[in-house]
Amino acid sequence: MKRILTLVLVGLFLVFAISGCSSKTATGTYKDGTYKAEQPNFDEHGWKGQIEITVKDGKIASVTYNEVNKDGQLKRDDQQYAENMKAKTGVTPKEAYEKLEQQLIEKQDPDKVDTVTGATHTSQTFKELAAEALKSAK
């Protein structure tokens, strides 16, 4: 009887240990579609963030983030701004955006996206807008 009880306990322990090591997948966590969010106001530098997230098969498939000014110009395409930012922080807006977009696709969760060095404000805005856009996808 002791032997059977020991085997059952060992078996249960193994089941819990193995299930605890399994990785969770994000498959099916979001509804398919395209979701957008935008900051309501321009910041002190005259930019506001915009994000578009496409979900396919329950997973984030593509992400496009940018910041736009009052004239409709995109920060990603502003060469002079990029040169100035690169000189000061070591990264351009386009480089920061691409890193953030890729991380969100890989991690499937805005809270798990790491801040890009030299683009702290942009990273925070990106994560906030991604979370806002994905509220509609849940």
mmCIF file with all atom_site columns, C-alpha atoms in Angstrom:
data_model
loop_
_atom_site.group_PDB
_atom_site.id
_atom_site.type_symbol
_atom_site.label_atom_id
_atom_site.label_alt_id
_atom_site.label_comp_id
_atom_site.label_asym_id
_atom_site.label_entity_id
_atom_site.label_seq_id
_atom_site.pdbx_PDB_ins_code
_atom_site.Cartn_x
_atom_site.Cartn_y
_atom_site.Cartn_z
_atom_site.occupancy
_atom_site.B_iso_or_equiv
_atom_site.pdbx_formal_charge
_atom_site.auth_seq_id
_atom_site.auth_comp_id
_atom_site.auth_asym_id
_atom_site.auth_atom_id
_atom_site.pdbx_PDB_model_num
ATOM 1   C CA . MET A 1 1   ? 0.000   0.000  0.000   1.00 0.00 ? 1   MET A CA 1
ATOM 2   C CA . LYS A 1 2   ? 2.845   2.373  0.843   1.00 0.00 ? 2   LYS A CA 1
ATOM 3   C CA . ARG A 1 3   ? 4.477   1.586  -2.457  1.00 0.00 ? 3   ARG A CA 1
ATOM 4   C CA . ILE A 1 4   ? 1.331   2.399  -4.440  1.00 0.00 ? 4   ILE A CA 1
ATOM 5   C CA . LEU A 1 5   ? 0.853   5.637  -2.527  1.00 0.00 ? 5   LEU A CA 1
ATOM 6   C CA . THR A 1 6   ? 4.486   6.583  -3.170  1.00 0.00 ? 6   THR A CA 1
ATOM 7   C CA . LEU A 1 7   ? 4.130   5.857  -6.901  1.00 0.00 ? 7   LEU A CA 1
ATOM 8   C CA . VAL A 1 8   ? 0.937   7.921  -7.097  1.00 0.00 ? 8   VAL A CA 1
ATOM 9   C CA . LEU A 1 9   ? 2.591   10.842 -5.311  1.00 0.00 ? 9   LEU A CA 1
ATOM 10  C CA . VAL A 1 10  ? 5.673   10.653 -7.548  1.00 0.00 ? 10  VAL A CA 1
ATOM 11  C CA . GLY A 1 11  ? 3.412   10.513 -10.608 1.00 0.00 ? 11  GLY A CA 1
ATOM 12  C CA . LEU A 1 12  ? 1.444   13.557 -9.471  1.00 0.00 ? 12  LEU A CA 1
ATOM 13  C CA . PHE A 1 13  ? 4.652   15.414 -8.722  1.00 0.00 ? 13  PHE A CA 1
ATOM 14  C CA . LEU A 1 14  ? 5.954   14.696 -12.231 1.00 0.00 ? 14  LEU A CA 1
ATOM 15  C CA . VAL A 1 15  ? 2.695   15.812 -13.835 1.00 0.00 ? 15  VAL A CA 1
ATOM 16  C CA . PHE A 1 16  ? 2.772   19.118 -11.961 1.00 0.00 ? 16  PHE A CA 1
ATOM 17  C CA . ALA A 1 17  ? 6.477   19.616 -12.585 1.00 0.00 ? 17  ALA A CA 1
ATOM 18  C CA . ILE A 1 18  ? 6.147   19.004 -16.314 1.00 0.00 ? 18  ILE A CA 1
ATOM 19  C CA . SER A 1 19  ? 3.027   21.147 -16.698 1.00 0.00 ? 19  SER A CA 1
ATOM 20  C CA . GLY A 1 20  ? 4.717   23.963 -14.788 1.00 0.00 ? 20  GLY A CA 1
ATOM 21  C CA . CYS A 1 21  ? 7.557   23.957 -17.310 1.00 0.00 ? 21  CYS A CA 1
ATOM 22  C CA . SER A 1 22  ? 5.357   24.170 -20.359 1.00 0.00 ? 22  SER A CA 1
ATOM 23  C CA . SER A 1 23  ? 5.373   27.484 -22.141 1.00 0.00 ? 23  SER A CA 1
ATOM 24  C CA . LYS A 1 24  ? 2.148   29.367 -22.657 1.00 0.00 ? 24  LYS A CA 1
ATOM 25  C CA . THR A 1 25  ? 1.355   30.266 -26.210 1.00 0.00 ? 25  THR A CA 1
ATOM 26  C CA . ALA A 1 26  ? -0.475  33.361 -27.284 1.00 0.00 ? 26  ALA A CA 1
ATOM 27  C CA . THR A 1 27  ? -2.426  31.476 -29.938 1.00 0.00 ? 27  THR A CA 1
ATOM 28  C CA . GLY A 1 28  ? -6.005  32.545 -29.934 1.00 0.00 ? 28  GLY A CA 1
ATOM 29  C CA . THR A 1 29  ? -5.666  35.269 -27.326 1.00 0.00 ? 29  THR A CA 1
ATOM 30  C CA . TYR A 1 30  ? -6.828  38.049 -29.667 1.00 0.00 ? 30  TYR A CA 1
ATOM 31  C CA . LYS A 1 31  ? -9.693  38.381 -32.140 1.00 0.00 ? 31  LYS A CA 1
ATOM 32  C CA . ASP A 1 32  ? -8.591  38.656 -35.756 1.00 0.00 ? 32  ASP A CA 1
ATOM 33  C CA . GLY A 1 33  ? -8.763  42.116 -37.275 1.00 0.00 ? 33  GLY A CA 1
ATOM 34  C CA . THR A 1 34  ? -6.972  45.440 -37.548 1.00 0.00 ? 34  THR A CA 1
ATOM 35  C CA . TYR A 1 35  ? -6.856  47.657 -34.483 1.00 0.00 ? 35  TYR A CA 1
ATOM 36  C CA . LYS A 1 36  ? -5.750  51.270 -34.209 1.00 0.00 ? 36  LYS A CA 1
ATOM 37  C CA . ALA A 1 37  ? -5.033  53.778 -31.468 1.00 0.00 ? 37  ALA A CA 1
ATOM 38  C CA . GLU A 1 38  ? -3.803  57.349 -31.492 1.00 0.00 ? 38  GLU A CA 1
ATOM 39  C CA . GLN A 1 39  ? -2.796  59.845 -28.853 1.00 0.00 ? 39  GLN A CA 1
ATOM 40  C CA . PRO A 1 40  ? -5.531  62.467 -28.472 1.00 0.00 ? 40  PRO A CA 1
ATOM 41  C CA . ASN A 1 41  ? -3.121  65.416 -28.319 1.00 0.00 ? 41  ASN A CA 1
ATOM 42  C CA . PHE A 1 42  ? 0.226   66.465 -29.721 1.00 0.00 ? 42  PHE A CA 1
ATOM 43  C CA . ASP A 1 43  ? 3.129   66.400 -27.247 1.00 0.00 ? 43  ASP A CA 1
ATOM 44  C CA . GLU A 1 44  ? 5.296   69.377 -26.281 1.00 0.00 ? 44  GLU A CA 1
ATOM 45  C CA . HIS A 1 45  ? 7.431   68.780 -29.390 1.00 0.00 ? 45  HIS A CA 1
ATOM 46  C CA . GLY A 1 46  ? 4.437   68.747 -31.745 1.00 0.00 ? 46  GLY A CA 1
ATOM 47  C CA . TRP A 1 47  ? 4.131   64.973 -32.324 1.00 0.00 ? 47  TRP A CA 1
ATOM 48  C CA . LYS A 1 48  ? 1.513   62.372 -31.479 1.00 0.00 ? 48  LYS A CA 1
ATOM 49  C CA . GLY A 1 49  ? 1.810   58.614 -31.681 1.00 0.00 ? 49  GLY A CA 1
ATOM 50  C CA . GLN A 1 50  ? -0.292  56.325 -33.855 1.00 0.00 ? 50  GLN A CA 1
ATOM 51  C CA . ILE A 1 51  ? -0.346  52.545 -33.977 1.00 0.00 ? 51  ILE A CA 1
ATOM 52  C CA . GLU A 1 52  ? -1.987  49.937 -36.195 1.00 0.00 ? 52  GLU A CA 1
ATOM 53  C CA . ILE A 1 53  ? -1.936  46.278 -35.157 1.00 0.00 ? 53  ILE A CA 1
ATOM 54  C CA . THR A 1 54  ? -3.118  43.405 -37.327 1.00 0.00 ? 54  THR A CA 1
ATOM 55  C CA . VAL A 1 55  ? -4.139  40.168 -35.623 1.00 0.00 ? 55  VAL A CA 1
ATOM 56  C CA . LYS A 1 56  ? -4.319  36.956 -37.643 1.00 0.00 ? 56  LYS A CA 1
ATOM 57  C CA . ASP A 1 57  ? -5.116  33.499 -36.265 1.00 0.00 ? 57  ASP A CA 1
ATOM 58  C CA . GLY A 1 58  ? -5.338  35.002 -32.786 1.00 0.00 ? 58  GLY A CA 1
ATOM 59  C CA . LYS A 1 59  ? -1.799  36.371 -32.822 1.00 0.00 ? 59  LYS A CA 1
ATOM 60  C CA . ILE A 1 60  ? -0.294  39.775 -33.516 1.00 0.00 ? 60  ILE A CA 1
ATOM 61  C CA . ALA A 1 61  ? 0.909   39.452 -37.104 1.00 0.00 ? 61  ALA A CA 1
ATOM 62  C CA . SER A 1 62  ? 2.001   42.998 -37.940 1.00 0.00 ? 62  SER A CA 1
ATOM 63  C CA . VAL A 1 63  ? 2.510   46.308 -36.183 1.00 0.00 ? 63  VAL A CA 1
ATOM 64  C CA . THR A 1 64  ? 3.021   49.789 -37.612 1.00 0.00 ? 64  THR A CA 1
ATOM 65  C CA . TYR A 1 65  ? 3.888   52.627 -35.260 1.00 0.00 ? 65  TYR A CA 1
ATOM 66  C CA . ASN A 1 66  ? 4.638   56.215 -36.152 1.00 0.00 ? 66  ASN A CA 1
ATOM 67  C CA . GLU A 1 67  ? 4.382   59.723 -34.843 1.00 0.00 ? 67  GLU A CA 1
ATOM 68  C CA . VAL A 1 68  ? 2.786   62.493 -36.876 1.00 0.00 ? 68  VAL A CA 1
ATOM 69  C CA . ASN A 1 69  ? 2.972   66.278 -36.583 1.00 0.00 ? 69  ASN A CA 1
ATOM 70  C CA . LYS A 1 70  ? 0.247   68.871 -37.190 1.00 0.00 ? 70  LYS A CA 1
ATOM 71  C CA . ASP A 1 71  ? 1.272   69.100 -40.866 1.00 0.00 ? 71  ASP A CA 1
ATOM 72  C CA . GLY A 1 72  ? 0.766   65.352 -41.320 1.00 0.00 ? 72  GLY A CA 1
ATOM 73  C CA . GLN A 1 73  ? 4.490   64.627 -41.655 1.00 0.00 ? 73  GLN A CA 1
ATOM 74  C CA . LEU A 1 74  ? 5.673   61.306 -40.253 1.00 0.00 ? 74  LEU A CA 1
ATOM 75  C CA . LYS A 1 75  ? 8.590   61.293 -37.833 1.00 0.00 ? 75  LYS A CA 1
ATOM 76  C CA . ARG A 1 76  ? 9.824   58.008 -39.349 1.00 0.00 ? 76  ARG A CA 1
ATOM 77  C CA . ASP A 1 77  ? 10.399  59.857 -42.641 1.00 0.00 ? 77  ASP A CA 1
ATOM 78  C CA . ASP A 1 78  ? 11.865  63.085 -41.199 1.00 0.00 ? 78  ASP A CA 1
ATOM 79  C CA . GLN A 1 79  ? 15.551  62.798 -42.136 1.00 0.00 ? 79  GLN A CA 1
ATOM 80  C CA . GLN A 1 80  ? 16.669  65.919 -40.267 1.00 0.00 ? 80  GLN A CA 1
ATOM 81  C CA . TYR A 1 81  ? 14.927  64.792 -37.074 1.00 0.00 ? 81  TYR A CA 1
ATOM 82  C CA . ALA A 1 82  ? 16.491  61.332 -37.474 1.00 0.00 ? 82  ALA A CA 1
ATOM 83  C CA . GLU A 1 83  ? 19.994  62.782 -37.809 1.00 0.00 ? 83  GLU A CA 1
ATOM 84  C CA . ASN A 1 84  ? 19.547  64.980 -34.735 1.00 0.00 ? 84  ASN A CA 1
ATOM 85  C CA . MET A 1 85  ? 18.114  62.137 -32.663 1.00 0.00 ? 85  MET A CA 1
ATOM 86  C CA . LYS A 1 86  ? 20.850  59.729 -33.771 1.00 0.00 ? 86  LYS A CA 1
ATOM 87  C CA . ALA A 1 87  ? 23.538  62.237 -32.726 1.00 0.00 ? 87  ALA A CA 1
ATOM 88  C CA . LYS A 1 88  ? 21.954  62.753 -29.302 1.00 0.00 ? 88  LYS A CA 1
ATOM 89  C CA . THR A 1 89  ? 20.691  59.278 -28.419 1.00 0.00 ? 89  THR A CA 1
ATOM 90  C CA . GLY A 1 90  ? 22.358  56.827 -30.790 1.00 0.00 ? 90  GLY A CA 1
ATOM 91  C CA . VAL A 1 91  ? 19.098  55.710 -32.382 1.00 0.00 ? 91  VAL A CA 1
ATOM 92  C CA . THR A 1 92  ? 16.746  57.101 -35.040 1.00 0.00 ? 92  THR A CA 1
ATOM 93  C CA . PRO A 1 93  ? 12.957  57.087 -34.713 1.00 0.00 ? 93  PRO A CA 1
ATOM 94  C CA . LYS A 1 94  ? 12.720  54.481 -37.487 1.00 0.00 ? 94  LYS A CA 1
ATOM 95  C CA . GLU A 1 95  ? 15.200  52.186 -35.720 1.00 0.00 ? 95  GLU A CA 1
ATOM 96  C CA . ALA A 1 96  ? 13.349  52.550 -32.413 1.00 0.00 ? 96  ALA A CA 1
ATOM 97  C CA . TYR A 1 97  ? 9.961   51.933 -34.026 1.00 0.00 ? 97  TYR A CA 1
ATOM 98  C CA . GLU A 1 98  ? 11.181  48.805 -35.808 1.00 0.00 ? 98  GLU A CA 1
ATOM 99  C CA . LYS A 1 99  ? 12.636  47.379 -32.583 1.00 0.00 ? 99  LYS A CA 1
ATOM 100 C CA . LEU A 1 100 ? 9.402   48.035 -30.708 1.00 0.00 ? 100 LEU A CA 1
ATOM 101 C CA . GLU A 1 101 ? 7.233   46.610 -33.504 1.00 0.00 ? 101 GLU A CA 1
ATOM 102 C CA . GLN A 1 102 ? 9.338   43.444 -33.712 1.00 0.00 ? 102 GLN A CA 1
ATOM 103 C CA . GLN A 1 103 ? 9.266   42.927 -29.950 1.00 0.00 ? 103 GLN A CA 1
ATOM 104 C CA . LEU A 1 104 ? 5.478   43.194 -29.849 1.00 0.00 ? 104 LEU A CA 1
ATOM 105 C CA . ILE A 1 105 ? 5.145   40.606 -32.614 1.00 0.00 ? 105 ILE A CA 1
ATOM 106 C CA . GLU A 1 106 ? 7.558   38.267 -30.809 1.00 0.00 ? 106 GLU A CA 1
ATOM 107 C CA . LYS A 1 107 ? 6.238   38.755 -27.265 1.00 0.00 ? 107 LYS A CA 1
ATOM 108 C CA . GLN A 1 108 ? 2.519   39.209 -28.087 1.00 0.00 ? 108 GLN A CA 1
ATOM 109 C CA . ASP A 1 109 ? 2.072   41.460 -25.037 1.00 0.00 ? 109 ASP A CA 1
ATOM 110 C CA . PRO A 1 110 ? 2.720   45.216 -24.788 1.00 0.00 ? 110 PRO A CA 1
ATOM 111 C CA . ASP A 1 111 ? 3.717   44.850 -21.124 1.00 0.00 ? 111 ASP A CA 1
ATOM 112 C CA . LYS A 1 112 ? 6.603   42.567 -22.135 1.00 0.00 ? 112 LYS A CA 1
ATOM 113 C CA . VAL A 1 113 ? 8.081   44.980 -24.676 1.00 0.00 ? 113 VAL A CA 1
ATOM 114 C CA . ASP A 1 114 ? 11.430  46.359 -23.485 1.00 0.00 ? 114 ASP A CA 1
ATOM 115 C CA . THR A 1 115 ? 12.222  50.058 -23.593 1.00 0.00 ? 115 THR A CA 1
ATOM 116 C CA . VAL A 1 116 ? 14.552  51.000 -26.452 1.00 0.00 ? 116 VAL A CA 1
ATOM 117 C CA . THR A 1 117 ? 17.632  52.802 -25.152 1.00 0.00 ? 117 THR A CA 1
ATOM 118 C CA . GLY A 1 118 ? 17.603  56.387 -26.362 1.00 0.00 ? 118 GLY A CA 1
ATOM 119 C CA . ALA A 1 119 ? 13.864  56.293 -27.052 1.00 0.00 ? 119 ALA A CA 1
ATOM 120 C CA . THR A 1 120 ? 12.314  56.055 -23.593 1.00 0.00 ? 120 THR A CA 1
ATOM 121 C CA . HIS A 1 121 ? 9.377   58.407 -24.250 1.00 0.00 ? 121 HIS A CA 1
ATOM 122 C CA . THR A 1 122 ? 8.645   56.746 -27.593 1.00 0.00 ? 122 THR A CA 1
ATOM 123 C CA . SER A 1 123 ? 8.790   53.291 -25.988 1.00 0.00 ? 123 SER A CA 1
ATOM 124 C CA . GLN A 1 124 ? 6.311   54.297 -23.290 1.00 0.00 ? 124 GLN A CA 1
ATOM 125 C CA . THR A 1 125 ? 3.919   55.839 -25.807 1.00 0.00 ? 125 THR A CA 1
ATOM 126 C CA . PHE A 1 126 ? 4.210   52.746 -28.026 1.00 0.00 ? 126 PHE A CA 1
ATOM 127 C CA . LYS A 1 127 ? 3.337   50.393 -25.157 1.00 0.00 ? 127 LYS A CA 1
ATOM 128 C CA . GLU A 1 128 ? 0.393   52.535 -24.023 1.00 0.00 ? 128 GLU A CA 1
ATOM 129 C CA . LEU A 1 129 ? -1.071  52.771 -27.523 1.00 0.00 ? 129 LEU A CA 1
ATOM 130 C CA . ALA A 1 130 ? -0.514  49.060 -28.206 1.00 0.00 ? 130 ALA A CA 1
ATOM 131 C CA . ALA A 1 131 ? -2.380  48.162 -25.017 1.00 0.00 ? 131 ALA A CA 1
ATOM 132 C CA . GLU A 1 132 ? -5.193  50.553 -25.929 1.00 0.00 ? 132 GLU A CA 1
ATOM 133 C CA . ALA A 1 133 ? -5.516  49.162 -29.466 1.00 0.00 ? 133 ALA A CA 1
ATOM 134 C CA . LEU A 1 134 ? -5.515  45.570 -28.224 1.00 0.00 ? 134 LEU A CA 1
ATOM 135 C CA . LYS A 1 135 ? -8.355  46.205 -25.749 1.00 0.00 ? 135 LYS A CA 1
ATOM 136 C CA . SER A 1 136 ? -10.714 45.889 -28.707 1.00 0.00 ? 136 SER A CA 1
ATOM 137 C CA . ALA A 1 137 ? -9.061  42.635 -29.763 1.00 0.00 ? 137 ALA A CA 1
ATOM 138 C CA . LYS A 1 138 ? -9.810  40.756 -26.549 1.00 0.00 ? 138 LYS A CA 1
#
